[in-house]
GROMACS .gro file of C-alpha atoms in nm:
model
  428
    1MET     CA    1  14.266 -15.692  -7.089
    2SER     CA    2  14.251 -15.328  -7.124
    3GLY     CA    3  13.934 -15.158  -7.271
    4LYS     CA    4  14.148 -14.970  -7.537
    5THR     CA    5  14.066 -15.057  -7.893
    6GLN     CA    6  14.314 -15.288  -8.037
    7THR     CA    7  14.410 -15.086  -8.342
    8SER     CA    8  14.701 -15.317  -8.436
    9ARG     CA    9  14.453 -15.592  -8.517
   10ALA     CA   10  14.339 -15.554  -8.885
   11ASN     CA   11  13.995 -15.723  -8.833
   12ALA     CA   12  13.906 -15.502  -8.531
   13MET     CA   13  13.994 -15.195  -8.727
   14PHE     CA   14  13.779 -15.310  -9.015
   15VAL     CA   15  13.473 -15.349  -8.799
   16GLN     CA   16  13.539 -15.031  -8.636
   17ALA     CA   17  13.582 -14.841  -8.949
   18ALA     CA   18  13.272 -14.997  -9.099
   19GLY     CA   19  13.059 -14.898  -8.806
   20LEU     CA   20  13.189 -14.549  -8.812
   21PHE     CA   21  13.126 -14.528  -9.192
   22ALA     CA   22  12.752 -14.634  -9.144
   23GLN     CA   23  12.716 -14.409  -8.846
   24SER     CA   24  12.844 -14.104  -9.038
   25MET     CA   25  12.609 -14.198  -9.340
   26GLN     CA   26  12.320 -14.237  -9.106
   27ARG     CA   27  12.371 -13.903  -8.909
   28ASN     CA   28  12.058 -13.706  -8.849
   29SER     CA   29  12.136 -13.384  -9.014
   30THR     CA   30  11.986 -13.178  -9.299
   31LEU     CA   31  12.254 -13.250  -9.552
   32ALA     CA   32  12.270 -13.619  -9.461
   33ARG     CA   33  11.901 -13.637  -9.539
   34LEU     CA   34  11.961 -13.513  -9.891
   35SER     CA   35  12.126 -13.840 -10.000
   36GLY     CA   36  11.982 -14.186 -10.009
   37PRO     CA   37  12.125 -14.495  -9.832
   38MET     CA   38  12.400 -14.685  -9.971
   39PRO     CA   39  12.290 -15.013 -10.143
   40LYS     CA   40  12.208 -15.289  -9.905
   41GLY     CA   41  12.489 -15.423  -9.687
   42GLU     CA   42  12.647 -15.092  -9.607
   43ALA     CA   43  12.873 -15.217  -9.334
   44GLY     CA   44  13.015 -15.486  -9.567
   45ALA     CA   45  13.116 -15.221  -9.843
   46ALA     CA   46  13.443 -15.402  -9.901
   47GLU     CA   47  13.255 -15.704 -10.047
   48ASN     CA   48  13.054 -15.450 -10.277
   49ILE     CA   49  13.362 -15.302 -10.431
   50ARG     CA   50  13.158 -15.002 -10.619
   51LYS     CA   51  12.860 -14.842 -10.461
   52GLN     CA   52  12.661 -14.539 -10.559
   53THR     CA   53  12.339 -14.380 -10.390
   54THR     CA   54  12.031 -14.298 -10.580
   55SER     CA   55  12.033 -14.024 -10.838
   56ASP     CA   56  11.687 -13.897 -10.756
   57LEU     CA   57  11.821 -13.684 -10.448
   58PRO     CA   58  12.051 -13.398 -10.457
   59ILE     CA   59  12.352 -13.560 -10.313
   60VAL     CA   60  12.485 -13.856 -10.507
   61ARG     CA   61  12.743 -14.072 -10.283
   62SER     CA   62  12.997 -14.291 -10.462
   63VAL     CA   63  13.215 -14.534 -10.294
   64ASP     CA   64  13.533 -14.691 -10.460
   65LEU     CA   65  13.731 -14.934 -10.254
   66THR     CA   66  13.941 -15.079 -10.516
   67ARG     CA   67  14.295 -15.086 -10.414
   68GLY     CA   68  14.517 -14.862 -10.640
   69ALA     CA   69  14.221 -14.684 -10.775
   70GLY     CA   70  14.390 -14.365 -10.736
   71ASP     CA   71  14.256 -14.027 -10.604
   72GLU     CA   72  13.964 -13.968 -10.833
   73VAL     CA   73  13.629 -14.097 -10.896
   74LYS     CA   74  13.455 -14.034 -11.244
   75PHE     CA   75  13.084 -13.952 -11.285
   76HIS     CA   76  12.918 -13.964 -11.634
   77PHE     CA   77  12.659 -13.749 -11.783
   78VAL     CA   78  12.449 -13.814 -12.091
   79GLN     CA   79  12.372 -13.501 -12.303
   80PRO     CA   80  11.998 -13.418 -12.345
   81VAL     CA   81  11.862 -13.524 -12.697
   82GLY     CA   82  11.653 -13.294 -12.909
   83ALA     CA   83  11.443 -13.445 -13.209
   84TYR     CA   84  11.123 -13.436 -13.399
   85PRO     CA   85  10.953 -13.734 -13.524
   86ILE     CA   86  10.987 -13.878 -13.870
   87MET     CA   87  10.616 -13.884 -14.008
   88GLY     CA   88  10.454 -14.129 -14.255
   89SER     CA   89  10.650 -14.317 -14.503
   90LYS     CA   90  10.947 -14.091 -14.479
   91MET     CA   91  11.279 -14.267 -14.459
   92ALA     CA   92  11.384 -14.312 -14.108
   93GLU     CA   93  11.694 -14.542 -14.161
   94GLY     CA   94  12.025 -14.377 -14.087
   95LYS     CA   95  11.864 -14.062 -13.922
   96GLY     CA   96  11.914 -14.189 -13.555
   97VAL     CA   97  11.972 -13.918 -13.294
   98GLY     CA   98  12.325 -13.930 -13.166
   99ILE     CA   99  12.408 -13.995 -12.792
  100LYS     CA  100  12.663 -13.779 -12.648
  101HIS     CA  101  12.792 -13.817 -12.305
  102ASP     CA  102  13.048 -13.616 -12.077
  103ASN     CA  103  13.224 -13.688 -11.752
  104SER     CA  104  13.320 -13.512 -11.425
  105ARG     CA  105  13.604 -13.606 -11.193
  106VAL     CA  106  13.602 -13.567 -10.818
  107ARG     CA  107  13.914 -13.591 -10.625
  108VAL     CA  108  13.939 -13.740 -10.290
  109ASP     CA  109  14.185 -13.654 -10.017
  110GLN     CA  110  14.245 -13.742  -9.648
  111ALA     CA  111  14.087 -13.527  -9.366
  112ARG     CA  112  14.179 -13.595  -9.013
  113PHE     CA  113  14.075 -13.460  -8.673
  114PRO     CA  114  14.305 -13.554  -8.380
  115VAL     CA  115  14.193 -13.504  -8.011
  116ASP     CA  116  14.437 -13.480  -7.726
  117LEU     CA  117  14.331 -13.713  -7.441
  118GLY     CA  118  14.582 -13.575  -7.211
  119ASP     CA  119  14.819 -13.766  -6.982
  120THR     CA  120  14.811 -13.951  -6.644
  121MET     CA  121  14.781 -13.642  -6.421
  122ASP     CA  122  14.516 -13.496  -6.663
  123GLU     CA  123  14.318 -13.809  -6.595
  124LEU     CA  124  14.362 -13.786  -6.212
  125ARG     CA  125  14.274 -13.430  -6.199
  126SER     CA  126  13.976 -13.426  -6.436
  127PRO     CA  127  13.624 -13.467  -6.292
  128VAL     CA  128  13.509 -13.630  -6.620
  129GLN     CA  129  13.650 -13.933  -6.796
  130ILE     CA  130  13.841 -13.763  -7.093
  131ARG     CA  131  13.863 -14.083  -7.284
  132LYS     CA  132  13.497 -14.132  -7.291
  133ILE     CA  133  13.415 -13.775  -7.418
  134GLY     CA  134  13.702 -13.788  -7.677
  135ARG     CA  135  13.529 -13.992  -7.923
  136PRO     CA  136  13.195 -13.799  -7.929
  137ILE     CA  137  13.393 -13.469  -7.986
  138ALA     CA  138  13.596 -13.625  -8.284
  139GLN     CA  139  13.274 -13.761  -8.429
  140SER     CA  140  13.109 -13.416  -8.393
  141LEU     CA  141  13.400 -13.245  -8.576
  142MET     CA  142  13.388 -13.479  -8.857
  143ASP     CA  143  13.011 -13.469  -8.910
  144SER     CA  144  13.014 -13.089  -8.903
  145TYR     CA  145  13.306 -13.063  -9.142
  146GLN     CA  146  13.137 -13.314  -9.395
  147ASP     CA  147  12.806 -13.114  -9.377
  148GLN     CA  148  12.980 -12.778  -9.423
  149ALA     CA  149  13.194 -12.902  -9.701
  150LEU     CA  150  12.871 -13.033  -9.897
  151LEU     CA  151  12.689 -12.693  -9.822
  152THR     CA  152  12.990 -12.486  -9.957
  153HIS     CA  153  13.014 -12.666 -10.267
  154LEU     CA  154  12.649 -12.657 -10.327
  155ALA     CA  155  12.625 -12.286 -10.268
  156GLY     CA  156  12.938 -12.232 -10.494
  157ALA     CA  157  13.082 -11.996 -10.201
  158ARG     CA  158  13.184 -12.042  -9.843
  159GLY     CA  159  13.079 -11.679  -9.760
  160PHE     CA  160  13.198 -11.483  -9.466
  161HIS     CA  161  12.993 -11.571  -9.168
  162ASP     CA  162  13.256 -11.714  -8.930
  163ASN     CA  163  13.238 -11.851  -8.569
  164ILE     CA  164  13.396 -12.127  -8.372
  165GLU     CA  165  13.125 -12.373  -8.519
  166TRP     CA  166  13.275 -12.361  -8.855
  167ARG     CA  167  13.489 -12.647  -8.972
  168VAL     CA  168  13.557 -12.497  -9.312
  169PRO     CA  169  13.738 -12.166  -9.310
  170THR     CA  170  13.665 -11.874  -9.512
  171GLU     CA  171  13.828 -11.847  -9.861
  172LYS     CA  172  14.106 -11.610  -9.734
  173HIS     CA  173  14.246 -11.892  -9.524
  174ALA     CA  174  14.574 -12.042  -9.622
  175ASP     CA  175  14.438 -12.407  -9.608
  176PHE     CA  176  14.099 -12.336  -9.752
  177ALA     CA  177  14.170 -12.510 -10.095
  178GLU     CA  178  14.303 -12.817  -9.916
  179ILE     CA  179  14.014 -12.837  -9.677
  180VAL     CA  180  13.736 -12.827  -9.964
  181VAL     CA  181  13.949 -13.066 -10.171
  182ASN     CA  182  13.807 -12.974 -10.507
  183PRO     CA  183  13.745 -12.614 -10.641
  184VAL     CA  184  13.442 -12.443 -10.516
  185LEU     CA  185  13.277 -12.332 -10.833
  186ALA     CA  186  13.074 -12.006 -10.841
  187PRO     CA  187  12.716 -12.072 -10.995
  188THR     CA  188  12.668 -12.089 -11.362
  189LYS     CA  189  12.514 -11.790 -11.517
  190ASN     CA  190  12.184 -11.987 -11.601
  191ARG     CA  191  12.177 -12.111 -11.231
  192HIS     CA  192  12.219 -11.791 -11.050
  193TYR     CA  193  11.935 -11.549 -10.939
  194ILE     CA  194  11.869 -11.272 -10.702
  195ALA     CA  195  11.538 -11.156 -10.536
  196GLY     CA  196  11.346 -10.835 -10.627
  197GLY     CA  197  11.225 -10.682 -10.928
  198SER     CA  198  10.892 -10.699 -11.098
  199ASN     CA  199  10.912 -11.063 -11.141
  200GLY     CA  200  11.001 -11.155 -10.780
  201ILE     CA  201  11.343 -11.269 -10.894
  202GLY     CA  202  11.584 -11.199 -11.178
  203GLY     CA  203  11.929 -11.317 -11.315
  204PHE     CA  204  12.223 -11.218 -11.106
  205ASP     CA  205  12.296 -10.848 -11.198
  206VAL     CA  206  12.541 -10.606 -11.120
  207ASN     CA  207  12.530 -10.219 -11.091
  208ALA     CA  208  12.854 -10.016 -11.083
  209GLY     CA  209  13.038 -10.308 -10.945
  210GLU     CA  210  12.768 -10.379 -10.671
  211VAL     CA  211  12.513 -10.656 -10.667
  212ALA     CA  212  12.185 -10.515 -10.786
  213LEU     CA  213  11.992 -10.607 -10.463
  214GLN     CA  214  11.811 -10.364 -10.219
  215SER     CA  215  11.804 -10.430  -9.851
  216THR     CA  216  11.436 -10.473  -9.887
  217ASP     CA  217  11.465 -10.772 -10.135
  218GLU     CA  218  11.407 -11.047  -9.869
  219LEU     CA  219  11.275 -11.386  -9.912
  220ASP     CA  220  10.914 -11.416  -9.898
  221MET     CA  221  10.624 -11.614 -10.062
  222ASP     CA  222  10.646 -11.405 -10.365
  223THR     CA  223  10.989 -11.501 -10.415
  224VAL     CA  224  10.933 -11.880 -10.376
  225ASP     CA  225  10.635 -11.839 -10.635
  226SER     CA  226  10.880 -11.682 -10.886
  227VAL     CA  227  11.144 -11.961 -10.829
  228ARG     CA  228  10.848 -12.213 -10.922
  229ALA     CA  229  10.753 -12.014 -11.231
  230MET     CA  230  11.125 -11.993 -11.335
  231ILE     CA  231  11.152 -12.381 -11.277
  232GLU     CA  232  10.870 -12.434 -11.518
  233THR     CA  233  10.999 -12.195 -11.780
  234ILE     CA  234  11.372 -12.240 -11.819
  235PRO     CA  235  11.518 -12.510 -12.027
  236LEU     CA  236  11.637 -12.822 -11.860
  237PRO     CA  237  11.583 -12.721 -11.507
  238PRO     CA  238  11.724 -12.922 -11.223
  239PRO     CA  239  11.544 -13.278 -11.203
  240ALA     CA  240  11.272 -13.315 -10.953
  241VAL     CA  241  11.364 -13.463 -10.611
  242LYS     CA  242  11.216 -13.823 -10.570
  243VAL     CA  243  11.201 -13.917 -10.207
  244PRO     CA  244  11.184 -14.299 -10.158
  245GLY     CA  245  10.835 -14.407 -10.105
  246ASP     CA  246  10.676 -14.080 -10.217
  247VAL     CA  247  10.364 -14.192 -10.409
  248VAL     CA  248  10.301 -13.855 -10.564
  249ALA     CA  249  10.661 -13.789 -10.667
  250ASN     CA  250  10.567 -13.794 -11.040
  251ASP     CA  251  10.235 -13.621 -11.008
  252SER     CA  252  10.359 -13.331 -10.773
  253PRO     CA  253  10.725 -13.268 -10.854
  254LEU     CA  254  10.926 -13.153 -10.567
  255ARG     CA  255  11.243 -12.957 -10.517
  256VAL     CA  256  11.418 -12.860 -10.202
  257MET     CA  257  11.542 -12.523 -10.107
  258LEU     CA  258  11.788 -12.487  -9.828
  259VAL     CA  259  11.759 -12.138  -9.674
  260SER     CA  260  11.979 -11.968  -9.421
  261PRO     CA  261  11.816 -11.932  -9.057
  262ASP     CA  262  11.749 -11.558  -9.130
  263GLN     CA  263  11.586 -11.628  -9.459
  264TYR     CA  264  11.375 -11.881  -9.291
  265HIS     CA  265  11.269 -11.641  -9.028
  266SER     CA  266  11.184 -11.379  -9.294
  267PHE     CA  267  10.958 -11.653  -9.479
  268SER     CA  268  10.810 -11.757  -9.169
  269ARG     CA  269  10.652 -11.414  -9.106
  270SER     CA  270  10.399 -11.505  -9.359
  271LYS     CA  271  10.042 -11.542  -9.207
  272ASP     CA  272  10.016 -11.873  -9.393
  273PHE     CA  273  10.333 -12.028  -9.262
  274ARG     CA  274  10.160 -12.269  -9.027
  275ALA     CA  275   9.971 -12.397  -9.340
  276ILE     CA  276  10.300 -12.438  -9.519
  277GLN     CA  277  10.446 -12.653  -9.229
  278ALA     CA  278  10.121 -12.850  -9.244
  279ASN     CA  279  10.182 -12.914  -9.610
  280ALA     CA  280  10.509 -13.085  -9.529
  281LEU     CA  281  10.345 -13.304  -9.282
  282ALA     CA  282  10.092 -13.397  -9.528
  283ARG     CA  283  10.351 -13.478  -9.789
  284ALA     CA  284  10.532 -13.688  -9.541
  285SER     CA  285  10.234 -13.894  -9.478
  286LYS     CA  286  10.257 -13.974  -9.868
  287ALA     CA  287  10.625 -14.064  -9.845
  288LYS     CA  288  10.623 -14.316  -9.547
  289GLN     CA  289  10.722 -14.044  -9.307
  290HIS     CA  290  11.065 -13.974  -9.478
  291PRO     CA  291  11.281 -13.758  -9.237
  292LEU     CA  292  11.328 -13.497  -9.504
  293PHE     CA  293  10.971 -13.379  -9.437
  294LEU     CA  294  11.004 -13.384  -9.056
  295GLY     CA  295  11.263 -13.117  -8.957
  296GLU     CA  296  11.213 -12.736  -8.958
  297CYS     CA  297  11.058 -12.720  -9.295
  298GLY     CA  298  10.754 -12.602  -9.489
  299LEU     CA  299  10.615 -12.689  -9.844
  300TRP     CA  300  10.496 -12.417 -10.056
  301ASN     CA  301  10.415 -12.464 -10.443
  302GLY     CA  302  10.609 -12.775 -10.483
  303ILE     CA  303  10.921 -12.640 -10.308
  304LEU     CA  304  11.032 -12.766  -9.965
  305LEU     CA  305  11.189 -12.493  -9.766
  306MET     CA  306  11.457 -12.626  -9.501
  307LYS     CA  307  11.679 -12.444  -9.269
  308MET     CA  308  12.047 -12.498  -9.358
  309PRO     CA  309  12.287 -12.541  -9.071
  310LYS     CA  310  12.492 -12.240  -9.141
  311PRO     CA  311  12.445 -11.918  -9.343
  312ILE     CA  312  12.633 -11.870  -9.660
  313ARG     CA  313  12.645 -11.491  -9.598
  314PHE     CA  314  12.819 -11.201  -9.759
  315TYR     CA  315  12.857 -10.867  -9.552
  316ALA     CA  316  12.864 -10.502  -9.690
  317GLY     CA  317  13.158 -10.479  -9.912
  318ASN     CA  318  13.240 -10.855  -9.931
  319GLU     CA  319  13.299 -10.994 -10.288
  320ILE     CA  320  13.043 -11.242 -10.453
  321ARG     CA  321  13.177 -11.451 -10.730
  322PHE     CA  322  12.964 -11.494 -11.047
  323CYS     CA  323  12.984 -11.622 -11.411
  324ALA     CA  324  12.901 -11.349 -11.655
  325ASP     CA  325  12.880 -11.578 -11.956
  326TYR     CA  326  12.667 -11.883 -12.050
  327ALA     CA  327  12.931 -12.033 -12.256
  328SER     CA  328  13.217 -11.982 -12.019
  329ALA     CA  329  13.299 -12.071 -11.656
  330ASN     CA  330  13.529 -11.792 -11.604
  331GLU     CA  331  13.445 -11.606 -11.277
  332SER     CA  332  13.388 -11.233 -11.217
  333VAL     CA  333  13.350 -11.050 -10.889
  334ALA     CA  334  13.079 -10.813 -10.750
  335ARG     CA  335  13.064 -10.644 -10.418
  336VAL     CA  336  12.772 -10.637 -10.156
  337PRO     CA  337  12.630 -10.286 -10.157
  338GLU     CA  338  12.807 -10.057  -9.910
  339ALA     CA  339  12.447  -9.917  -9.831
  340PHE     CA  340  12.373 -10.260  -9.636
  341GLY     CA  341  12.606 -10.139  -9.356
  342THR     CA  342  12.588 -10.333  -9.028
  343THR     CA  343  12.225 -10.409  -9.039
  344HIS     CA  344  12.192 -10.619  -9.350
  345ALA     CA  345  12.372 -10.880  -9.552
  346ILE     CA  346  12.304 -11.111  -9.852
  347ASP     CA  347  12.231 -11.465  -9.780
  348ARG     CA  348  12.232 -11.742 -10.042
  349ALA     CA  349  11.953 -11.994 -10.066
  350VAL     CA  350  12.019 -12.311 -10.291
  351LEU     CA  351  11.735 -12.480 -10.469
  352LEU     CA  352  11.812 -12.847 -10.515
  353GLY     CA  353  11.700 -13.107 -10.763
  354GLY     CA  354  11.847 -13.450 -10.826
  355GLN     CA  355  12.207 -13.515 -10.877
  356ALA     CA  356  12.323 -13.173 -10.767
  357LEU     CA  357  12.660 -13.273 -10.603
  358ALA     CA  358  12.887 -13.578 -10.603
  359HIS     CA  359  13.036 -13.701 -10.267
  360ALA     CA  360  13.302 -13.954 -10.347
  361PHE     CA  361  13.482 -14.184 -10.098
  362GLY     CA  362  13.806 -14.379 -10.131
  363ARG     CA  363  13.974 -14.643  -9.944
  364SER     CA  364  14.175 -14.583  -9.616
  365LYS     CA  365  14.461 -14.832  -9.555
  366HIS     CA  366  14.337 -14.841  -9.203
  367GLY     CA  367  14.063 -15.118  -9.237
  368GLY     CA  368  13.995 -15.059  -9.587
  369MET     CA  369  13.710 -14.822  -9.534
  370PRO     CA  370  13.649 -14.453  -9.623
  371TYR     CA  371  13.629 -14.368  -9.235
  372PHE     CA  372  13.859 -14.473  -8.955
  373TRP     CA  373  13.964 -14.436  -8.590
  374LYS     CA  374  14.326 -14.446  -8.459
  375GLU     CA  375  14.436 -14.425  -8.112
  376LYS     CA  376  14.804 -14.370  -7.981
  377THR     CA  377  14.999 -14.362  -7.674
  378PHE     CA  378  15.339 -14.203  -7.653
  379ASP     CA  379  15.598 -14.072  -7.390
  380HIS     CA  380  15.614 -14.428  -7.236
  381ASP     CA  381  15.234 -14.455  -7.234
  382ASP     CA  382  15.178 -14.149  -7.033
  383LYS     CA  383  14.999 -13.938  -7.308
  384GLU     CA  384  14.727 -14.039  -7.536
  385GLU     CA  385  14.557 -13.921  -7.858
  386LEU     CA  386  14.290 -14.032  -8.075
  387LEU     CA  387  14.207 -13.949  -8.437
  388ILE     CA  388  13.921 -13.965  -8.679
  389GLY     CA  389  13.981 -13.963  -9.045
  390ALA     CA  390  13.800 -13.979  -9.376
  391ILE     CA  391  13.900 -14.025  -9.735
  392HIS     CA  392  13.653 -13.817  -9.938
  393GLY     CA  393  13.588 -13.544 -10.199
  394VAL     CA  394  13.297 -13.326 -10.295
  395GLN     CA  395  13.228 -13.150 -10.605
  396LYS     CA  396  12.917 -12.985 -10.761
  397LEU     CA  397  12.810 -13.150 -11.074
  398ARG     CA  398  12.852 -12.920 -11.373
  399TRP     CA  399  12.835 -12.991 -11.748
  400LEU     CA  400  12.860 -12.801 -12.078
  401VAL     CA  401  12.496 -12.885 -12.165
  402GLU     CA  402  12.357 -12.900 -12.528
  403GLN     CA  403  12.061 -12.630 -12.563
  404GLY     CA  404  11.987 -12.695 -12.927
  405GLY     CA  405  12.131 -12.566 -13.246
  406GLY     CA  406  12.475 -12.644 -13.129
  407VAL     CA  407  12.446 -12.387 -12.840
  408LYS     CA  408  12.606 -12.517 -12.515
  409HIS     CA  409  12.584 -12.357 -12.172
  410PHE     CA  410  12.792 -12.435 -11.866
  411THR     CA  411  12.513 -12.559 -11.637
  412ASP     CA  412  12.509 -12.653 -11.245
  413HIS     CA  413  12.316 -12.977 -11.309
  414GLY     CA  414  12.096 -12.989 -10.991
  415VAL     CA  415  12.141 -12.662 -10.807
  416ILE     CA  416  12.026 -12.302 -10.851
  417ALA     CA  417  12.181 -12.018 -10.631
  418ILE     CA  418  11.936 -11.756 -10.507
  419ASP     CA  419  12.067 -11.444 -10.321
  420THR     CA  420  11.845 -11.231 -10.125
  421ALA     CA  421  11.880 -10.957  -9.851
  422VAL     CA  422  11.855 -11.027  -9.494
  423ARG     CA  423  11.842 -10.828  -9.179
  424ILE     CA  424  12.134 -10.941  -8.952
  425SER     CA  425  12.018 -11.120  -8.646
  426ALA     CA  426  12.221 -11.009  -8.308
  427GLN     CA  427  12.583 -11.113  -8.305
  428ALA     CA  428  12.531 -11.307  -8.645
   0.00000   0.00000   0.00000
């Protein structure tokens, strides 16, 4: 019998798809570590019709495998409640605080990466077994795409850094909207900050059409200290991240800040950076060595700084979308200062709390799982192609949140964008 996977057999396809789904969910990447595992029995997802990962981590995954469920998954949000106690013998009956909720829809779509395995003569001429390297290549393409889609939505922008490693194109690309599936939403006004100023950071500001950033406004320890102070001051900040097994999660609240490689380098110039890395390892010992603390990271003032896989970067003259009004999601545009020239740019860090982003999965007809493999021969079995696919959609969680007194602000629930200047590395 041939070693080729028998994709015509429904059961074989299901086992293959389930294994691929589990493999993708368990990939060892920065973005993958920001979500919890699926409930027990991940590979048997068809038996557990609806699943959702923990809401204590930034990325919440939801799987809906019901047939005919459509192409949208709905997430619900309970509005915060404000009230004072009723004291003494005053009448309490009939004065209950109302509970209000909202919902957000995440659309899913099919994403596929085909890989050409060549023909009979290619197999004869090639010094490697093309078929054996085809699957790892396809898996790598899908994993990179998933991580970059997550990062783009969290940041509220794709940015303009671009090279062969990007699977999500820049916003000017004709297929950008299809590839990101759901609209990429610029940060809300109460979740968008820039480095610099007397307080270390400030709200996103524009001066004569340009972002009010100087090339010296880089990420440093003062910036991170200011971020921590901001979290403790603003109303309804992103919920703390609670890592499974972390025994000090309640006593020492944690947020995660994803920073670009150049922002990380800027921060690492601090004389105390080795101690900051040691802080992350010490916190890992209190959280059963959770992998979130074991990569390239440092812990400072309750903020775990981690290097993002690709920078969300804006070069001199590039446009940055922002929201100018608290009560509106309408987007405006500012430009990176021309004075940044070719030596500096603006990189976006993202501060993450719980429930920052929803990653929804749907049911593929190929085995009934969100991920699937297909292999096909054609031209009288001379040529061969394999394909990896996924039914998924990503969306930053945003609500019109009650602030008190009938005032509501559009609010990115679990993510804050922080723009800083960076010195551009060679060939970046």
